[in-house]
Short mmCIF file of C-alpha atoms and ligand atoms in Angstrom, two decimals:
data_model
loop_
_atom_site.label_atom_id
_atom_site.label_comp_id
_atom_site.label_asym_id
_atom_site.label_seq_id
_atom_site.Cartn_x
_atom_site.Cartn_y
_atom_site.Cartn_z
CA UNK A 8 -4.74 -20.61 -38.63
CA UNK A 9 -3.51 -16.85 -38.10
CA UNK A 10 -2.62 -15.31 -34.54
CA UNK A 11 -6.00 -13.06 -33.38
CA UNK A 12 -3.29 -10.01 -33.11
CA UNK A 13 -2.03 -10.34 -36.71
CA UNK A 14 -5.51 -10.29 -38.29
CA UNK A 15 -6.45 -7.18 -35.37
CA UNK A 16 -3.33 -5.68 -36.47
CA UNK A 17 -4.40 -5.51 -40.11
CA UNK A 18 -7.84 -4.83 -39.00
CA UNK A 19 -6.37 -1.00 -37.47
CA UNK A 20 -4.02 -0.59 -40.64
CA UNK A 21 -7.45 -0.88 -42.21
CA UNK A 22 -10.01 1.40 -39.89
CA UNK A 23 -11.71 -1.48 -39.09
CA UNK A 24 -11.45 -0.70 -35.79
CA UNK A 25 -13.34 1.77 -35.70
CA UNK A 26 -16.48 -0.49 -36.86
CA UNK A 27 -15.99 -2.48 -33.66
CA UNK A 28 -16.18 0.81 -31.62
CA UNK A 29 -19.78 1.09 -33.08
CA UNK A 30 -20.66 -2.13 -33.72
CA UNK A 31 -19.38 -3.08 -29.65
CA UNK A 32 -20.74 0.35 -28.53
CA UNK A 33 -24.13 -0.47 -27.13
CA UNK A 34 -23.52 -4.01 -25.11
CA UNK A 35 -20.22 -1.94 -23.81
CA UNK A 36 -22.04 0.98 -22.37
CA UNK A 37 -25.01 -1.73 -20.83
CA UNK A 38 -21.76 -3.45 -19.30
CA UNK A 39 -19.64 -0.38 -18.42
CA UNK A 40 -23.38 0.73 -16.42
CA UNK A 41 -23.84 -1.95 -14.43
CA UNK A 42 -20.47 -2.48 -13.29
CA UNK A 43 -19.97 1.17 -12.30
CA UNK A 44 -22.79 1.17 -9.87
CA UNK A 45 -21.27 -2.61 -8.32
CA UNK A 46 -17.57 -1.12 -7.97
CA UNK A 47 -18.99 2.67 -6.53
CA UNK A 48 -21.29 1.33 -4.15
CA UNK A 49 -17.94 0.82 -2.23
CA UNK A 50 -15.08 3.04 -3.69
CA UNK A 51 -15.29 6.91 -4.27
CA UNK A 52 -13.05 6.52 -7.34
CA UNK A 53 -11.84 3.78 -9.19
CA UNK A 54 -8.49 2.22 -11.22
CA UNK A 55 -10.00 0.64 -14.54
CA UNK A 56 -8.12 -1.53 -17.53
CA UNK A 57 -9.59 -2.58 -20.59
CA UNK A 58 -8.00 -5.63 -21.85
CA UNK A 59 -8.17 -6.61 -25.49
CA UNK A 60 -8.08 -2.89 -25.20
CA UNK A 61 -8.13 -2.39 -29.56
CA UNK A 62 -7.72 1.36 -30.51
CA UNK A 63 -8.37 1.91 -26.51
CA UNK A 64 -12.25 3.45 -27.50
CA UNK A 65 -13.54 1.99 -23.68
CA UNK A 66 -10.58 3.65 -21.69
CA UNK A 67 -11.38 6.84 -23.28
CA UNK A 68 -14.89 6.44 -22.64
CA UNK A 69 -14.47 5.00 -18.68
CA UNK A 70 -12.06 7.93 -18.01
CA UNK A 71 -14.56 10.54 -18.64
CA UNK A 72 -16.49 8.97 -15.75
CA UNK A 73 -15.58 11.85 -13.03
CA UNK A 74 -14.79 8.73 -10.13
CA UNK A 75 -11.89 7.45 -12.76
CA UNK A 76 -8.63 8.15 -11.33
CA UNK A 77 -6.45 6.10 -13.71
CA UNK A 78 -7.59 4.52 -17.17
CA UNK A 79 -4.86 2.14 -18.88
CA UNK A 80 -5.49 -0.06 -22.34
CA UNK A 81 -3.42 -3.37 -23.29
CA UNK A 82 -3.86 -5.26 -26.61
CA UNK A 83 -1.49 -7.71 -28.07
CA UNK A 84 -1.67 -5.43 -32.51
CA UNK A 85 1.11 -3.42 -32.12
CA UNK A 86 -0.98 -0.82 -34.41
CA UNK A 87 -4.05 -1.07 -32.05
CA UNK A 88 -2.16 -0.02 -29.65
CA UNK A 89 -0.32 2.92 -31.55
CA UNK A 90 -3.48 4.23 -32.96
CA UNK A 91 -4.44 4.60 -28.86
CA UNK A 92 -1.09 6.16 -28.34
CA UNK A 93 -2.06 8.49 -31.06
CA UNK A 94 -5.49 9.33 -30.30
CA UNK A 95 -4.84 10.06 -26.43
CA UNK A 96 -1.45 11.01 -24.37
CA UNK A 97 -3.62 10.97 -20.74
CA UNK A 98 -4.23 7.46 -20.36
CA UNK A 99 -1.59 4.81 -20.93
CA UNK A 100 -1.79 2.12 -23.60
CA UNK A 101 0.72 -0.87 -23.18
CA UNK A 102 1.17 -3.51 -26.09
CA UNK A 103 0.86 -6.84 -23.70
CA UNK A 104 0.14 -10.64 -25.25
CA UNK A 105 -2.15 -12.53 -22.79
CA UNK A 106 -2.12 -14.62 -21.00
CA UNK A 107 1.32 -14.14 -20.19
CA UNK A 108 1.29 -10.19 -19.40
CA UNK A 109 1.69 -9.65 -15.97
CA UNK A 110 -0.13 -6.31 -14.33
CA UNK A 111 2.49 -3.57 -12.74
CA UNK A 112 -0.89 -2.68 -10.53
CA UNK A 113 -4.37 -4.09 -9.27
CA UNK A 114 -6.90 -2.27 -10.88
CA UNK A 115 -10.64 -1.74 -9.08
CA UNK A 116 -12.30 -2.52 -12.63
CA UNK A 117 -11.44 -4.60 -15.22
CA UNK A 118 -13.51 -4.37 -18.82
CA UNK A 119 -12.75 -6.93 -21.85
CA UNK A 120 -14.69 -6.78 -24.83
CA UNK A 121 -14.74 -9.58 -26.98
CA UNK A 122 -10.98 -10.55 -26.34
CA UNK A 123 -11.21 -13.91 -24.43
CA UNK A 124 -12.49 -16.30 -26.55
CA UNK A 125 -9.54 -15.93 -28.81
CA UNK A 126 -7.67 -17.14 -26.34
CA UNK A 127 -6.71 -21.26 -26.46
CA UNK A 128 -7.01 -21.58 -22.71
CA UNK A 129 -9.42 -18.47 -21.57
CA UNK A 130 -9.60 -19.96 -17.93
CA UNK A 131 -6.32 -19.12 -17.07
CA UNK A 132 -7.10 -15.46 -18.61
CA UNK A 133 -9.64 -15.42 -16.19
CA UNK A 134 -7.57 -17.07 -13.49
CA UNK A 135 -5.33 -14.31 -13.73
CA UNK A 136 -7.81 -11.39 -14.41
CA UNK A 137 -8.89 -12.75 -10.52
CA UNK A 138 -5.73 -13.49 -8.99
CA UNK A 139 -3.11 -10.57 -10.44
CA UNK A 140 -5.01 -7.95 -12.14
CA UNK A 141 -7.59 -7.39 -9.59
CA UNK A 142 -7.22 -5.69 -6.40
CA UNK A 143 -9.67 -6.69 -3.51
CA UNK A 144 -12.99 -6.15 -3.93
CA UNK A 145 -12.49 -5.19 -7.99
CA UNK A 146 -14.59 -6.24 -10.58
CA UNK A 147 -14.34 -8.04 -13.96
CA UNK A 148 -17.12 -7.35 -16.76
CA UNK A 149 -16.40 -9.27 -19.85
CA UNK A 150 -18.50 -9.22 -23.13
CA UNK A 151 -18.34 -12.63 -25.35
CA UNK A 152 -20.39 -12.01 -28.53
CA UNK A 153 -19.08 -15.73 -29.56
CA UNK A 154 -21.18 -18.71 -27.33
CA UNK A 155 -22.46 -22.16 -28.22
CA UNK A 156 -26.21 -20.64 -27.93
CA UNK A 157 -25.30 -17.90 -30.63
CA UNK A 158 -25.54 -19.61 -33.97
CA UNK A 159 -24.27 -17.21 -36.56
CA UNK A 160 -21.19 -16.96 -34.44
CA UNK A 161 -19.93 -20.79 -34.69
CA UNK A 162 -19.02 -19.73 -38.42
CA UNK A 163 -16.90 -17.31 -37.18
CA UNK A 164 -13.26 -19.17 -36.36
CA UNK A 165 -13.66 -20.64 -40.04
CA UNK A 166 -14.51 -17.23 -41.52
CA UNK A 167 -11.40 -15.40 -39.78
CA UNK A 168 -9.04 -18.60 -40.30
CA UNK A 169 -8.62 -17.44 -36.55
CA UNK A 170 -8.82 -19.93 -33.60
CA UNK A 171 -11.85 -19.43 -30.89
CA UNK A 172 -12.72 -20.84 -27.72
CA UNK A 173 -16.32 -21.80 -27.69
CA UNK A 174 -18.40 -22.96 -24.78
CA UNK A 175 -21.97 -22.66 -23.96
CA UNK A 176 -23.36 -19.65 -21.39
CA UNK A 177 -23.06 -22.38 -18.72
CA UNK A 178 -20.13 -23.54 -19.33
CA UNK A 179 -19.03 -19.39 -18.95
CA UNK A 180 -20.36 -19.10 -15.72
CA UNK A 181 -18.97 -22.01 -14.02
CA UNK A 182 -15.41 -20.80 -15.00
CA UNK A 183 -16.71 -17.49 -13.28
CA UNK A 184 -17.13 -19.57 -10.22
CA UNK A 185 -14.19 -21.92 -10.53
CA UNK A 186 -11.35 -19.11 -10.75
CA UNK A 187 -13.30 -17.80 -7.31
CA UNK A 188 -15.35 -14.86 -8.63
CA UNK A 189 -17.99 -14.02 -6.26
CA UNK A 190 -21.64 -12.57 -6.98
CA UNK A 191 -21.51 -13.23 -10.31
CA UNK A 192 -23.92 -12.34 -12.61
CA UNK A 193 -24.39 -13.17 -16.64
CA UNK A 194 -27.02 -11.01 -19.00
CA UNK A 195 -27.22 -10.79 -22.71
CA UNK A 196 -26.85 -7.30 -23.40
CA UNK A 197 -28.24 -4.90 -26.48
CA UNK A 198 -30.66 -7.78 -27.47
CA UNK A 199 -32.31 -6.15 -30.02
CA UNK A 200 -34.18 -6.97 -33.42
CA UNK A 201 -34.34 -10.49 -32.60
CA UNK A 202 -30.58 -11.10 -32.07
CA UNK A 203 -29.12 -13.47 -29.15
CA UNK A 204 -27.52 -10.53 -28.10
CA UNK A 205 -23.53 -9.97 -25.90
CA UNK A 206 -22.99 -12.17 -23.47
CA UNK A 207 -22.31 -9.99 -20.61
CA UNK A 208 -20.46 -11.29 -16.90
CA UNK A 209 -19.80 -9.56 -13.83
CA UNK A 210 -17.62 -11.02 -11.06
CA UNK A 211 -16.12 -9.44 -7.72
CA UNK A 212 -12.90 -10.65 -6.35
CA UNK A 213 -13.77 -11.17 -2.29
CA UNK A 214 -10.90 -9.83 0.11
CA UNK A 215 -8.74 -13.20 0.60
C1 SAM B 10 -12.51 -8.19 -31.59
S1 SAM B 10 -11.19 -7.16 -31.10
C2 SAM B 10 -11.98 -6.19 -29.82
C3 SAM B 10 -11.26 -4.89 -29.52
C4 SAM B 10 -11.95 -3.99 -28.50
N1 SAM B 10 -12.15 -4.68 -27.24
C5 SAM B 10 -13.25 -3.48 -29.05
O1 SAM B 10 -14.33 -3.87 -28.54
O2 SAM B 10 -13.24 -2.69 -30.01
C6 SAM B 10 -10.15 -8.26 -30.17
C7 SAM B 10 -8.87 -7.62 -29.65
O3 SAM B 10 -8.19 -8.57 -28.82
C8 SAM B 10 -6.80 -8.52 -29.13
N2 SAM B 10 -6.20 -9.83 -28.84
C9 SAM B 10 -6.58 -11.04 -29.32
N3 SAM B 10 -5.80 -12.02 -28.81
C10 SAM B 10 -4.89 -11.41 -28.00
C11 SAM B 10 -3.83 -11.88 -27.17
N4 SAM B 10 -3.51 -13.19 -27.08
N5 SAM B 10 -3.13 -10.98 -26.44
C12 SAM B 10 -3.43 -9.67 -26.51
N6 SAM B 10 -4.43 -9.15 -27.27
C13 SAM B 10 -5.15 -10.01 -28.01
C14 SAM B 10 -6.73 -8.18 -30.60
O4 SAM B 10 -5.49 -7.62 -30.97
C15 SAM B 10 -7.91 -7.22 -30.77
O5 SAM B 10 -7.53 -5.87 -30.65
#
């Protein structure tokens, strides 16, 4: 099977990146909405990272919220990550392979947009999304458009020749609650015409 950041790699030497910013657009906004009003009800401002970041479309969008005080991007496609570079010198855009990159700062938000699943072992993604990339009180809001209970998506990993993690919307949440997320919350966003529709989760890191 091929790495997830060779075939995303090719995908931005193609444009095809930019079909995931409007294909992704509408679950991401739903997400990026209710996660701003959990992480303001407490902060004036907020840190946010997008991980899985692609061409770095959601920091863009999340630092034109006027309570963003720092907006950084990190994807493992080295051309992902230059096209971000390219498109925008105020935020920062680091190339990073998960799970293994480490966080030079706790950020107040973190976003991922389908990014996890490609992952062999995504609990320890979100093991470390809790322990090292959050600071107290921050919360996580991840999008996973592949899930046991969405059907057309099982075809996927065969499709891409491109490994995927798949468990059921259950099976989702308890990891939530086994990595210590708190008030967490699961929704399928932009389920329209019929379609299952993103599955959307929101955690919050308690203070230790
Ligand atoms: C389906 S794309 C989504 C991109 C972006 N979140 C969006 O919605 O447009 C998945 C992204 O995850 C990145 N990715 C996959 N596996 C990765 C890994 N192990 N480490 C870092 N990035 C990875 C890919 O390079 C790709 O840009």
């Amino acid at each position: 099977m091929k790495q997830a950041t060779d075939v995303f790699n090719d995908w931005a030497h193609r444009g095809k990146d930019e079909g995931m910013e409007r294909g992704h657009g509408p679950a991401v906004r739903e997400m990026l909405s209710a996660a701003y009003k959990r992480v303001l009800s407490n902060n004036e401002s907020f840190s946010f990272a997008d991980l899985g970041c692609g061409n770095g479309w959601v920091v863009r969008l999340a630092s034109e919220h006027e309570q963003c005080r720092h907006a950084d991007g990190f994807d493992g496609a080295e051309h992902m990550i230059e096209k971000a570079n390219a498109f925008d010198s105020e935020n920062g855009y680091y190339l990073a392979m998960f799970p293994d990159a480490k966080p030079s700062m706790q950020y107040n938000l973190i976003h991922s947009m389908e990014f996890i699943y490609y992952l062999h072992k995504p609990k320890k993604m979100l093991q470390s999304i809790h322990d090292e990339w959050l600071a107290e009180d921050g919360w996580a809001v991840i999008g996973i458009d592949h899930y046991a209970e969405h059907e057309e998506s099982l075809s996927w990993p065969e499709a891409l020749d491109v490994h995927m993690s798949t468990f059921s919307e259950k099976e989702w949440i308890e990891m939530w609650h086994e990595v210590g997320f708190s008030e967490v919350h699961a929704w399928r966003a932009n389920q329209t015409h019929g379609k299952p529709g993103t599955l959307a989760i929101l955690g919050k890191k308690a203070a230790q």
